[in-house]
Each structure stands twice: as C-alpha cells, then as structure tokens.
Amino acid sequence: MNTTAAPSVSNSERSSLIRLYLSRGVLAIAWAIAFSAAHDTLDAIAVTLLVAYPLIDAVSSLIDFLAVPRGAERRVTALNGALSTVIAIALGVAGTTGGAAAVLGVFGVWAVLSGAAQLVVGLRRRGPTLGKQWPTLISGGLSFLVGATYVAQATGDSPSLDVLAIYATGGGIFFIAQAALLAWKHTTR
C-alpha cells in the first residue's frame, strides 16, 4: 500500500472536503437520533432509515470523488460508493424479509468493508496538504472492528439494532473532527 504524501490539493478542493465531512457528520448524527426513535420494529420508517444510511455514504463518496480530481485514493472512494449502494439494497431486503439478525449481519459486513476503504483513503491522504487524517484513520479502524463484532452478534441469540445508532453517532463525530482539523490546518497555513 502506498502511504506517500497526498498530491497538492487546491483551496477549493479542501473547502469542498471540509463541507462534505461536516455535512456527513451532521447527517450521521441526525440519522442516529431518528433511528433510535424508530428501530424497535422493522417497519417502513426503520427500513427506510436503514437504506438511507449507506446511501448517504454512497452520495458522499461520489461528492468526494468529484471534489478531489486526482489521487490514488479516488479508486477506493469510487469502489466504496458502489459498495454502499449495493449494501443499501441489501439492507432493504434484510429489513423487510430477514429481521434484526440479517440487518445486523449486512450492516456489519458493510462496516468492515467501508472501514477498510476509509483506512486506505486516510493513509493515502496523509501529508502536508490534508494533514494527518487521524480522525479518518481512527474512524475507519473502529468501523472495521465494530463491523466484525456486528457480524458475530448477528449469529447470536438476540441481536439488537440499538448498536447502529451508536455506530452512526461515532462516525458522525469523527467526520466533524476531520472537518475541523482540515479547517484548522487551512487557517494556519
């Protein structure tokens, strides 16, 4: 894996990433609040929210892909966007036909794969123009580990979807932290 410094990024590209990370973080936290209130039964509202969460990631990946027109991490970002779209469909199917265990398993697989993608993007974007990327790296690593835990919990006796709101809240906080770090780095240049 190439961990060399990221290519130079324009002020416009950096500003786009700051807005994207901030928006993505706020959306994740809002989703967590809504899902906490709706997940007790896998009704239409809960399933719609389940489908929406990876679609937020898919759209964010597309915006990220377009915001930074160069860099080796773009392929990973595009792949993550496609994966998130497929997972949104899978969560819709799991939520309507499979129950909590199926939802938790699908969500866990997605968390593992998207966490790995986030780690790669964070490693490739390290350097003088986009900073250390520690919030992205921590978030990606935690997503990977927590996703594996969700997959294991899905095979247990009583899987719970309560953990998904906690996952989204944590991710939201790390995206907001990454936006703040990029903004701070931009103002100190």
Tab-separated table of N, CA and C in Angstrom, residues 104-105 107-109 112 146-156:
chain	number	residue	atom	x	y	z
A	104	LEU	N	-28.343	-6.736	11.010
A	104	LEU	CA	-27.081	-6.546	11.722
A	104	LEU	C	-25.922	-7.187	10.965
A	105	GLY	N	-26.143	-8.361	10.385
A	105	GLY	CA	-25.096	-9.021	9.607
A	105	GLY	C	-24.707	-8.224	8.373
A	107	PHE	N	-25.232	-4.991	7.817
A	107	PHE	CA	-24.628	-3.745	8.269
A	107	PHE	C	-23.181	-3.994	8.714
A	108	GLY	N	-22.950	-5.104	9.400
A	108	GLY	CA	-21.599	-5.434	9.860
A	108	GLY	C	-20.632	-5.641	8.709
A	109	VAL	N	-21.077	-6.359	7.682
A	109	VAL	CA	-20.217	-6.570	6.507
A	109	VAL	C	-19.877	-5.222	5.880
A	112	VAL	N	-17.301	-3.313	7.974
A	112	VAL	CA	-15.949	-3.845	7.775
A	112	VAL	C	-15.356	-3.309	6.478
A	146	VAL	N	-15.713	-2.841	14.687
A	146	VAL	CA	-17.095	-2.909	15.140
A	146	VAL	C	-17.937	-3.713	14.152
A	147	GLY	N	-17.669	-3.548	12.864
A	147	GLY	CA	-18.394	-4.326	11.860
A	147	GLY	C	-18.210	-5.814	12.056
A	148	ALA	N	-16.979	-6.226	12.359
A	148	ALA	CA	-16.730	-7.645	12.625
A	148	ALA	C	-17.509	-8.112	13.855
A	149	THR	N	-17.609	-7.248	14.849
A	149	THR	CA	-18.389	-7.569	16.039
A	149	THR	C	-19.871	-7.718	15.700
A	150	TYR	N	-20.383	-6.842	14.841
A	150	TYR	CA	-21.789	-6.938	14.430
A	150	TYR	C	-22.076	-8.232	13.691
A	151	VAL	N	-21.157	-8.640	12.840
A	151	VAL	CA	-21.343	-9.906	12.120
A	151	VAL	C	-21.422	-11.056	13.122
A	152	ALA	N	-20.551	-11.040	14.122
A	152	ALA	CA	-20.579	-12.078	15.148
A	152	ALA	C	-21.875	-12.006	15.970
A	153	GLN	N	-22.301	-10.804	16.328
A	153	GLN	CA	-23.533	-10.639	17.101
A	153	GLN	C	-24.761	-11.087	16.313
A	154	ALA	N	-24.709	-10.958	15.009
A	154	ALA	CA	-25.852	-11.344	14.166
A	154	ALA	C	-26.141	-12.836	14.255
A	155	THR	N	-25.142	-13.616	14.610
A	155	THR	CA	-25.335	-15.065	14.729
A	155	THR	C	-25.710	-15.472	16.146
A	156	GLY	N	-25.773	-14.498	17.053
A	156	GLY	CA	-26.096	-14.789	18.448
A	156	GLY	C	-27.583	-14.989	18.678
